[in-house]
XYZ file of C-alpha atoms in Angstrom:
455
model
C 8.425 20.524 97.895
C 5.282 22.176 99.400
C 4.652 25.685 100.611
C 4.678 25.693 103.975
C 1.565 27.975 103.277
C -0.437 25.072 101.543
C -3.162 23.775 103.580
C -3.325 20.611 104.635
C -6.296 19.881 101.571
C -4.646 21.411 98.977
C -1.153 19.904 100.139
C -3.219 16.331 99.994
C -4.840 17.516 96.327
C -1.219 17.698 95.055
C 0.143 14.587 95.967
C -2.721 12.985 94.196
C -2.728 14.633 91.106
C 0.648 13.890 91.082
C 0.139 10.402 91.857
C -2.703 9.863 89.128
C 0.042 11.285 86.474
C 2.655 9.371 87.200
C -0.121 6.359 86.796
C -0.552 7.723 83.347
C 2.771 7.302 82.540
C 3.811 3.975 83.703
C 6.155 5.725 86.232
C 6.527 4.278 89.818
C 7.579 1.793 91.437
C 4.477 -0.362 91.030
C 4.420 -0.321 87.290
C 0.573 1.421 87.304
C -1.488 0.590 84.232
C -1.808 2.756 80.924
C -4.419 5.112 81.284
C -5.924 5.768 78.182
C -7.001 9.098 76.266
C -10.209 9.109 74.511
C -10.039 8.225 70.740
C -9.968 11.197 68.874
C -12.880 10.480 65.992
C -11.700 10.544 62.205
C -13.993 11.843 59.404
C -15.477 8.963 57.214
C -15.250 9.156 53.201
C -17.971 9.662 51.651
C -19.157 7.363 48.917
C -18.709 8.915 45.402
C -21.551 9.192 43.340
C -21.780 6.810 40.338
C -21.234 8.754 36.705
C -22.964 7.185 33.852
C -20.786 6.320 30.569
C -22.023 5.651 27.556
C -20.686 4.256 24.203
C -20.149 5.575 20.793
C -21.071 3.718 18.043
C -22.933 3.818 14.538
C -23.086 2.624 11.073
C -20.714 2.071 8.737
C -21.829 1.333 4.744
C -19.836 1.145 1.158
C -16.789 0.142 1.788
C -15.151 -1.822 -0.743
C -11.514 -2.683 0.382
C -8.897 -1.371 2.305
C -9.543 0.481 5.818
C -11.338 3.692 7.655
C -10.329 4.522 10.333
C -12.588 6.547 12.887
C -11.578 9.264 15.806
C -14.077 10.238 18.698
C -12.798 13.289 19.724
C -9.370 13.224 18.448
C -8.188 10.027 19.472
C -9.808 6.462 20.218
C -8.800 5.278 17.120
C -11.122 2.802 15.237
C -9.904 0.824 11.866
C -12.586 -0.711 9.861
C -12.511 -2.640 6.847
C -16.196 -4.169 6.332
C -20.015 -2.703 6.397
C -21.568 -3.188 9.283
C -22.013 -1.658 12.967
C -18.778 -0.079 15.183
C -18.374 0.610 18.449
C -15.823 2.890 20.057
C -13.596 0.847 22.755
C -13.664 3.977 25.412
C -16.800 5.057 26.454
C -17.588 8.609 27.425
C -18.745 10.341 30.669
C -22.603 10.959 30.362
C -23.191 15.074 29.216
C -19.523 14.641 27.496
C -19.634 15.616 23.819
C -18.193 13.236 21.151
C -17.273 14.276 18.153
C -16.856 10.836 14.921
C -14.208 11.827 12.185
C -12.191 10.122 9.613
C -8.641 9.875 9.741
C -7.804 7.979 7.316
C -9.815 6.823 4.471
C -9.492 3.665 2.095
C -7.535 3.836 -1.052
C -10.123 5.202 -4.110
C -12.724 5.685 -1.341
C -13.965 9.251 0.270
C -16.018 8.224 3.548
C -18.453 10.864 5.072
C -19.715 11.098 8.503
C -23.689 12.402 9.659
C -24.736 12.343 13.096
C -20.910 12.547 14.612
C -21.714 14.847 17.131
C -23.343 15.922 20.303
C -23.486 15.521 23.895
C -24.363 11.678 25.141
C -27.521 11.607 27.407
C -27.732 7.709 26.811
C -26.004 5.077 24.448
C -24.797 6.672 21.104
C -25.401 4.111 18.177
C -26.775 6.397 15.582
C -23.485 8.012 13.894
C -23.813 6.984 10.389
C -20.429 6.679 8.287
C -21.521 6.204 4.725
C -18.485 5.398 1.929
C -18.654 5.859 -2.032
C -16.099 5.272 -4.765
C -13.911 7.890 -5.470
C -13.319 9.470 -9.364
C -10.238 8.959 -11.695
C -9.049 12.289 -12.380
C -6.057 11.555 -14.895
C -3.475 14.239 -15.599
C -0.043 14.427 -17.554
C 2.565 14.491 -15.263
C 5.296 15.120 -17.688
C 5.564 14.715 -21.448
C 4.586 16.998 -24.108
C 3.533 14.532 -26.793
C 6.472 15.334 -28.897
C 8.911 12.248 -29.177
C 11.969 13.051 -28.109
C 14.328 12.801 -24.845
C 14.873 16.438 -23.179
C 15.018 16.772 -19.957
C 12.695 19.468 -18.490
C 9.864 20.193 -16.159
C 6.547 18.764 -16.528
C 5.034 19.600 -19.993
C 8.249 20.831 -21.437
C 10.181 17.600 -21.251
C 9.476 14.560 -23.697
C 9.889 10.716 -23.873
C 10.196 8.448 -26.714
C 7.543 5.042 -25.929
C 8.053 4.746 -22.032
C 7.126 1.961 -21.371
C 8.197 0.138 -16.991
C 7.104 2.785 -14.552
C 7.808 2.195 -10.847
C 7.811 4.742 -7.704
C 9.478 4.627 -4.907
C 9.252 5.476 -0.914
C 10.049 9.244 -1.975
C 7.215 9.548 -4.640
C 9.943 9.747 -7.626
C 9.080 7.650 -9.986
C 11.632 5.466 -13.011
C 10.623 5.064 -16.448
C 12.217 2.652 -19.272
C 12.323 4.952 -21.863
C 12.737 2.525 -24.721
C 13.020 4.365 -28.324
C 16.131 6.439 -27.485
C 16.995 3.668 -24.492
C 17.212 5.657 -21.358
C 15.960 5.566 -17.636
C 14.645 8.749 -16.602
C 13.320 10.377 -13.340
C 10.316 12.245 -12.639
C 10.057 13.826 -9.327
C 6.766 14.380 -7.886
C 6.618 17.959 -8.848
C 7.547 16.747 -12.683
C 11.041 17.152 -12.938
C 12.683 15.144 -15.703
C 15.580 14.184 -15.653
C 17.829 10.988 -17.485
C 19.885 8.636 -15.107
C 20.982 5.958 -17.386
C 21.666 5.373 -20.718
C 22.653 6.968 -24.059
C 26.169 6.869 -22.511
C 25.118 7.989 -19.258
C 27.184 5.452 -17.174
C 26.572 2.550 -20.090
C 24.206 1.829 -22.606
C 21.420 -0.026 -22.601
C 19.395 -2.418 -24.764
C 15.510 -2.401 -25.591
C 14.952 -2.188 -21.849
C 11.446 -2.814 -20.858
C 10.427 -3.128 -17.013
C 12.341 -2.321 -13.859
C 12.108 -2.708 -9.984
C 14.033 -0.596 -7.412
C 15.901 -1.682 -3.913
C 15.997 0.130 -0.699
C 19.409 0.853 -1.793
C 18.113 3.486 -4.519
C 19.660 0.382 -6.954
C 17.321 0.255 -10.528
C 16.958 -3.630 -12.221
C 15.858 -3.925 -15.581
C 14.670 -6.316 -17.908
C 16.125 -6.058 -21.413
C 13.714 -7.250 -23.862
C 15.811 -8.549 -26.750
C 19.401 -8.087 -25.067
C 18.304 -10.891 -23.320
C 19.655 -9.571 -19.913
C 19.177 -8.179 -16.482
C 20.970 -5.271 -15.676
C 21.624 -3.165 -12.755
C 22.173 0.486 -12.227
C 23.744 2.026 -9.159
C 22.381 5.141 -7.651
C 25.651 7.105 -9.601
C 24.017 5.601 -13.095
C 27.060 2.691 -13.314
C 25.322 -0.229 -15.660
C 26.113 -3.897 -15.217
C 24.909 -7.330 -15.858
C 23.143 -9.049 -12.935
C 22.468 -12.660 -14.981
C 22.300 -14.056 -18.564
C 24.207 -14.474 -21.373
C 22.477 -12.690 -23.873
C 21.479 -16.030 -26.254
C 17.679 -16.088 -26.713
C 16.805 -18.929 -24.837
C 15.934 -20.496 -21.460
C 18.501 -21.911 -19.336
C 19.096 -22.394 -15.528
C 22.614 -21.224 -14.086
C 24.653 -18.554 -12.090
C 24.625 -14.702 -13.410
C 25.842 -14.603 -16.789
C 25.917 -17.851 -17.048
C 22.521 -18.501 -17.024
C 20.228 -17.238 -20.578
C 16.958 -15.447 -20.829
C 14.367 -15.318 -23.864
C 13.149 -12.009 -24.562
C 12.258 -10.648 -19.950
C 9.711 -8.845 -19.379
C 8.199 -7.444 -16.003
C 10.527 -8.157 -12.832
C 9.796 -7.668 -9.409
C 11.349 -8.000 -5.748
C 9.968 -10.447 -3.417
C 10.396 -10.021 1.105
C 13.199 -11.940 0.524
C 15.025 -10.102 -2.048
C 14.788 -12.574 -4.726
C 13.827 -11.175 -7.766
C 11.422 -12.486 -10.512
C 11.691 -12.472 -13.867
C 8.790 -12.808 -16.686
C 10.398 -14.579 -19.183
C 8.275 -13.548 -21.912
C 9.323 -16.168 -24.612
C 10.899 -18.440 -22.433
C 7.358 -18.977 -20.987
C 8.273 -18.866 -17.688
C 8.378 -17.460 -14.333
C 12.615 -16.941 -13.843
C 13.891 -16.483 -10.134
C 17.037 -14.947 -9.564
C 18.306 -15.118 -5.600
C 20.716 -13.200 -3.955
C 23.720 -14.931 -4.690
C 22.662 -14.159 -8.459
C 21.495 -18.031 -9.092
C 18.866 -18.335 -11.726
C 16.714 -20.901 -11.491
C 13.158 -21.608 -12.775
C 10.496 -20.841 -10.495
C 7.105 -21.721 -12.444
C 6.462 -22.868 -16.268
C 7.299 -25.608 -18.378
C 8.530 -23.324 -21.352
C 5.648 -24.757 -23.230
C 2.979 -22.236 -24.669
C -0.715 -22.491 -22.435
C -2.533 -21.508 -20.131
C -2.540 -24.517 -18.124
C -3.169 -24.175 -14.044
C -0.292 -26.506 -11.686
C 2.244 -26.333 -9.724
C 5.809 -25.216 -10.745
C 7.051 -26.562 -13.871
C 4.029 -28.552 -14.673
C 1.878 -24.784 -15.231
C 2.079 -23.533 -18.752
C 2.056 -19.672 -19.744
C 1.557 -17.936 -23.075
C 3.304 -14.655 -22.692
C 4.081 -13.771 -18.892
C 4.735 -9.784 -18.662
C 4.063 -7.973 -16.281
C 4.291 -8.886 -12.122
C 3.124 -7.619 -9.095
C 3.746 -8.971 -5.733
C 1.604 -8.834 -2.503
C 2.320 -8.345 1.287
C 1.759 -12.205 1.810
C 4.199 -12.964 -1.237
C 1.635 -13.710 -3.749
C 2.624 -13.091 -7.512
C 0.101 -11.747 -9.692
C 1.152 -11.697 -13.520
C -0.318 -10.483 -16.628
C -0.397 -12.833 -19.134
C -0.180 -11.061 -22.371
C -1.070 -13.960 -24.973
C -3.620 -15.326 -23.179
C -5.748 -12.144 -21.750
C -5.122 -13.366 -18.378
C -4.141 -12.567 -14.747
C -2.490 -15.396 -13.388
C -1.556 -15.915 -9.650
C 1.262 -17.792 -8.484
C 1.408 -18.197 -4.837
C 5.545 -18.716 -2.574
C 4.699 -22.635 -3.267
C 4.749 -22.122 -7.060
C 0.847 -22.909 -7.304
C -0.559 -21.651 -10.369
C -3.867 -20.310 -10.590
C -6.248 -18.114 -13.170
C -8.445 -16.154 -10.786
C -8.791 -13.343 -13.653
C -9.992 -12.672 -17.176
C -11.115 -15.416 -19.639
C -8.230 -17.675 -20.920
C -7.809 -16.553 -24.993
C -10.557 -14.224 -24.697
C -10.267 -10.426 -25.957
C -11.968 -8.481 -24.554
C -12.747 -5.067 -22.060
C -15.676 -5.978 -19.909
C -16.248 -5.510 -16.421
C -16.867 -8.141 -14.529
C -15.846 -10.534 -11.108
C -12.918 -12.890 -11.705
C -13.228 -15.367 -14.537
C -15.840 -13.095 -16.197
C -13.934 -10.327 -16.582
C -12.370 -9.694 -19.938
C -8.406 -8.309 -20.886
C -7.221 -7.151 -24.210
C -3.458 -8.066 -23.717
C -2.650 -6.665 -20.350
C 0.693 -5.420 -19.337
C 1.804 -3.680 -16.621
C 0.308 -4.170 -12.789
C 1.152 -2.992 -9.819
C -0.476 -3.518 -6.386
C -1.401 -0.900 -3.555
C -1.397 -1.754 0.159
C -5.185 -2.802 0.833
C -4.543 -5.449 -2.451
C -6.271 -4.010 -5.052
C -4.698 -4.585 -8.427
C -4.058 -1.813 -11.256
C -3.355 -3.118 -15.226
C -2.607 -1.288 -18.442
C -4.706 -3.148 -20.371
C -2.844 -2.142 -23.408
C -4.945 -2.976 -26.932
C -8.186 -1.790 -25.219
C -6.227 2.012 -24.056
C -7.587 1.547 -20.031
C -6.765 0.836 -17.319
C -8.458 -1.369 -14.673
C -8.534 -1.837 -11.420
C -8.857 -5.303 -8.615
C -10.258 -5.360 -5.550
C -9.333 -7.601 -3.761
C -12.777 -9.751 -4.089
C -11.990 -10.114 -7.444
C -14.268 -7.524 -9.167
C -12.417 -6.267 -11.992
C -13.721 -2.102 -13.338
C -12.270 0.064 -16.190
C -10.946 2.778 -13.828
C -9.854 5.034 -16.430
C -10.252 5.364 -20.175
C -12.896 4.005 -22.788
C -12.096 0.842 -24.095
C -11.139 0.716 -28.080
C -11.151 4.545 -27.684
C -7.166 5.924 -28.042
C -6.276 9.580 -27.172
C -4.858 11.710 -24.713
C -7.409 13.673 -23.751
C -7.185 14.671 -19.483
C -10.406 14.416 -17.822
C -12.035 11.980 -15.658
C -12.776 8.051 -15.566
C -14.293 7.073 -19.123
C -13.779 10.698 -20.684
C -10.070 10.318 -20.178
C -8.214 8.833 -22.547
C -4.820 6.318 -23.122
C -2.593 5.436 -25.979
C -1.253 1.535 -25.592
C -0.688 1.941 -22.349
C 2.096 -0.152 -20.695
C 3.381 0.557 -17.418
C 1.705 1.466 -14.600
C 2.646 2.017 -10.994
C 0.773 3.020 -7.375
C 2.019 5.495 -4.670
C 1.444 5.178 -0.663
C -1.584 7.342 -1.156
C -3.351 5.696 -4.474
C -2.598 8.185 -6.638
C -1.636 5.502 -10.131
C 0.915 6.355 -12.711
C 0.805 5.104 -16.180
C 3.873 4.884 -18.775
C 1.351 6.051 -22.239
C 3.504 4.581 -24.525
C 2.644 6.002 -27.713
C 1.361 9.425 -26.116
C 4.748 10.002 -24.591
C 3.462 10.539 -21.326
C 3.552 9.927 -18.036
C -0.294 10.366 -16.823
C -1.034 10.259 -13.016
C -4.528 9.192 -11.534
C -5.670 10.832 -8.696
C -8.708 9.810 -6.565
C -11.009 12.617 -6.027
C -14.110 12.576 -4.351
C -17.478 12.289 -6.461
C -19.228 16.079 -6.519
């Protein structure tokens, strides 16, 4: 194992280094203890160093319904819908810039934002987001003036007293066009063109509102047939319910009579509502096509209650709301009337028997027989208040304000709020966006009103 060369101390050295690493490794015969290396030392982590955040945050004043809502920087998204202070949820790292916008304003509002940027050294609270009401800038759509029933774009086609205008998910909107008894369609651009009527898949009789299905489907209220009737999305015409008689009875489809409907509306549930103008009451007509009586006693009033013990003068037009709430224009009596899924009766609007055009919150308000209404999606109401040429609009606290038009003033003059003018205006109807379409009747129009901002 050894040169014979070694010397006896190096020969000794050998054996035991060889001893002390067999020692190391647990080897031999007398199972030697571990001999351990020295630990090898690991770097520590150092402790980060706090970074301030701070929050974003302001003002917001003016709004009068609906919602704002806010960015910081492109995203965070804030929805408002009262005066008052705001507060971003995510804060921002201090030196970080911020940057306030508005993505989406309220219906018939224009919001503005001052302060919205910088960089935040400390707590941000001074962004100040002020709202004001927008203007009524009221157009023709389509019509010439002319009475008459071509088809055409814009200004180059005509109608003959339009009177139920509704839109639907596509911005195309329906019109009863009563004189020469047609339902046309005006696309958003102002394309006319007829669907129904005068032959066109069946005829029809003195229609005067109509409501529209997912389905592309078109119900209509015939005044003085007496009926509703349906038309398919190919223009086919049929009876959904009543007999034709003038009067006021209960039963299935055909079966059952109508005196003399008016406005007609879809509820959640697909039941639709009938205001049965002469009848005096509030008609409901389920899926299955039964017609029952939802709200009136068929006697002439204006008496608040529940169901069949509430009394109505002339029920036109209706409107329904995102909780199921019906809101109907009752023409005899100058009135908006509520009528909640429980059938309770209420006059939250306009002075019962009262002509009149003034401004006003709730019961002070005054209607010169209203028509048409139609609701947008923050719950403002819009009414062709028809003997006083306007049209008005609801907030949802009740304050009712001449939105368009001058009241006893008739015309057709385009222009904006007051200086615009109406001509017994009847139906009326509100897109996704606000912008509010109005069947003139004896202009032989369709007029859109668009929000713009105030200069």
């Amino acid at each position: 194992m050894f040169s014979s060369r070694s010397t006896p101390l190096a020969r000794f050295c050998a054996v035991a280094a060889a001893i002390m690493v067999l020692a190391s490794c647990g080897g031999g015969s007398g199972g030697g203890g571990f001999v351990p290396l020295a630990p090898v030392a690991q770097p520590q982590p150092q402790p980060e160093t706090p970074v301030a955040t701070h929050a974003i945050g302001g003002t917001l004043s003016g709004i009068t319904s609906g919602k704002l809502v806010l960015q910081n920087n492109a995203g965070d998204d804030l929805t408002l819908t009262a005066d008052g202070k705001f507060s971003f949820a995510t804060p921002i790292k201090e030196g970080s810039a911020y940057a306030v916008t508005v993505r989406t304003q309220p219906l018939w509002q224009f919001c503005t934002v001052s302060n919205g940027s910088g960089s935040a050294a400390a707590e941000v609270a001074g962004v100040t987001v002020t709202c004001a009401e927008a203007r009524a800038t009221v157009s023709t759509l389509a019509g010439s003036g002319t009475e008459g029933m071509l088809d055409g774009n814009g200004l180059s086609a005509e109608f003959a007293r339009p009177r139920g205008v509704r839109v639907d998910a596509a911005g195309n909107l329906y019109v009863t066009d009563t004189r020469y008894k047609l339902i046309r369609k005006v696309s958003p651009s102002g394309a006319v063109t007829t669907v129904a009527g005068s032959g066109a898949g069946g005829t029809l009789s003195d229609h005067f509102d109509l409501a529209l299905d997912a389905a592309g489907n078109i119900y209509l209220t015939e005044l003085m047939g007496n009926t509703v009737r349906k038309v398919t999305p190919a223009g086919a015409v049929s009876t959904l319910a009543g007999s034709g008689s003038f009067s006021s009875v209960d039963g299935h489809g055909t079966s059952a009579s109508f005196n003399q409907p008016s406005g007609i509306a879809f509820d959640a549930q697909n039941n639709l509502f009938i205001g049965d103008s002469q009848g005096r009451k509030i008609r409901k007509i389920a899926p299955d096509l039964e017609v029952s009586t939802f709200a009136g006693s068929g006697a002439q009033g204006t008496d608040d209650g529940t169901g069949t013990s509430a009394t109505f003068s002339v029920p036109a037009g209706i409107a329904m709301d995102a909780a199921g709430n019906m809101f109907v224009t009752d023409f005899g009596s100058h009135v908006i009337r509520k009528i909640t899924p429980q059938g309770v009766v209420t006059t939250p609007l306009g002075k019962r028997s009262t002509s009149g055009s003034g401004d006003g919150k709730g019961n002070d308000a005054t209607f010169s027989f209203p028509v048409g209404i139609a609701i947008d999606s923050s719950g403002s109401l819009y009414v062709a208040d028809s003997t006083a040429h306007v049209i008005r609009r609801i907030t949802p606290d009740g304050m009712v304000r001449t939105l368009a038009g001058t009241a006893g003033r008739p015309g057709a003059k385009d222009d904006v709020g007051k200086a615009a003018s109406f001509n017994t205006p009847y139906g009326v109807a509100v897109d996704a966006a606000g912008n509010v379409y109005v069947a003139d009747q004896f202009n032989h129009k369709i007029r859109k009103i668009t929000p713009t901002p105030a200069p």
